[in-house]
Amino acid sequence: MEFLLSTSIGYILGSFPTAFLLVKIFRGIDITKTGSGNVGALNTIRTSKSKLIGISVLLIDAFKGALSVFILLLLFPETFIFSALALLFAVFAHCFNPWLGFKGGRGLAVVAGGGLIIFPYTVLIWVLLWVIFFLMKKNHHIANIAATIFTLLLLFNTVDIAMKYSIIKPESSSSLIVITAALLMIIFIKHIEPLKEIIEKYKTNRVIKND
């Protein structure tokens, strides 16, 4: 019963199509068919030409993750797995939204919103790595992908620290790793298309240089 409740609350909250609704209401545009088609804050800014709408999407999406976790903490205080499952399903529903033909965002804001409540260490590590890779490559997709991969690798080697600084103590290190790996895997999957574009662009540039 607890598992069903956790996943259902997370899924319902995560499926709220923030970017789609705000862009549709204020600009009359279907964001899934405009720009990158991604239902997130960055494409909202590009599509709506409004930073205010984009920031609103970012904050509401983060709130979806935070609210999912918070509700489960109220229902099951000090129980990591239920809050973590709520966040996982919120991210899944956000990224593969059932109301939008399973299109969605890339999940970063939702993970950050909920993750800062239950495992801030992991979120802060991801942010730090993102800044480093972005400064190196000046490409947010590369930074997203690299930070996601290296966060998981670091977690395996620093799981004791992650456990220590988790606000809600995980039942075991394996539960923390599995949930975090699942979240990062969803983020990575949502970046496969941008990764393909980056690789194709790199190949094209190499051909041009060789010519």
mmCIF file of N, CA and C in Angstrom, residues 16 18 22 55-65 110:
data_model
loop_
_atom_site.group_PDB
_atom_site.id
_atom_site.type_symbol
_atom_site.label_atom_id
_atom_site.label_comp_id
_atom_site.label_asym_id
_atom_site.label_seq_id
_atom_site.Cartn_x
_atom_site.Cartn_y
_atom_site.Cartn_z
ATOM 1 N N PHE A 16 2.140 16.890 -14.136
ATOM 2 C CA PHE A 16 1.604 18.232 -14.407
ATOM 3 C C PHE A 16 2.474 18.904 -15.471
ATOM 4 N N THR A 18 3.827 21.613 -16.832
ATOM 5 C CA THR A 18 4.038 23.040 -16.556
ATOM 6 C C THR A 18 4.351 23.857 -17.803
ATOM 7 N N LEU A 22 1.866 26.703 -19.575
ATOM 8 C CA LEU A 22 2.210 28.128 -19.508
ATOM 9 C C LEU A 22 2.456 28.717 -20.895
ATOM 10 N N ILE A 55 11.519 30.979 -16.208
ATOM 11 C CA ILE A 55 11.879 30.840 -14.792
ATOM 12 C C ILE A 55 10.698 30.283 -13.996
ATOM 13 N N SER A 56 9.497 30.692 -14.371
ATOM 14 C CA SER A 56 8.294 30.162 -13.708
ATOM 15 C C SER A 56 8.195 28.654 -13.905
ATOM 16 N N VAL A 57 8.474 28.207 -15.124
ATOM 17 C CA VAL A 57 8.468 26.767 -15.417
ATOM 18 C C VAL A 57 9.512 26.049 -14.567
ATOM 19 N N LEU A 58 10.700 26.620 -14.506
ATOM 20 C CA LEU A 58 11.789 26.027 -13.721
ATOM 21 C C LEU A 58 11.392 25.863 -12.255
ATOM 22 N N LEU A 59 10.835 26.914 -11.686
ATOM 23 C CA LEU A 59 10.478 26.892 -10.265
ATOM 24 C C LEU A 59 9.312 25.941 -9.981
ATOM 25 N N ILE A 60 8.322 25.948 -10.860
ATOM 26 C CA ILE A 60 7.172 25.056 -10.650
ATOM 27 C C ILE A 60 7.591 23.597 -10.805
ATOM 28 N N ASP A 61 8.447 23.321 -11.788
ATOM 29 C CA ASP A 61 8.923 21.947 -11.969
ATOM 30 C C ASP A 61 9.737 21.486 -10.755
ATOM 31 N N ALA A 62 10.568 22.374 -10.235
ATOM 32 C CA ALA A 62 11.323 22.035 -9.022
ATOM 33 C C ALA A 62 10.365 21.802 -7.851
ATOM 34 N N PHE A 63 9.320 22.606 -7.809
ATOM 35 C CA PHE A 63 8.321 22.470 -6.742
ATOM 36 C C PHE A 63 7.603 21.129 -6.831
ATOM 37 N N LYS A 64 7.381 20.632 -8.056
ATOM 38 C CA LYS A 64 6.738 19.319 -8.222
ATOM 39 C C LYS A 64 7.552 18.236 -7.519
ATOM 40 N N GLY A 65 8.863 18.286 -7.720
ATOM 41 C CA GLY A 65 9.729 17.307 -7.065
ATOM 42 C C GLY A 65 9.738 17.469 -5.561
ATOM 43 N N VAL A 110 13.074 18.900 -11.606
ATOM 44 C CA VAL A 110 12.294 18.052 -10.698
ATOM 45 C C VAL A 110 13.219 17.296 -9.745
#
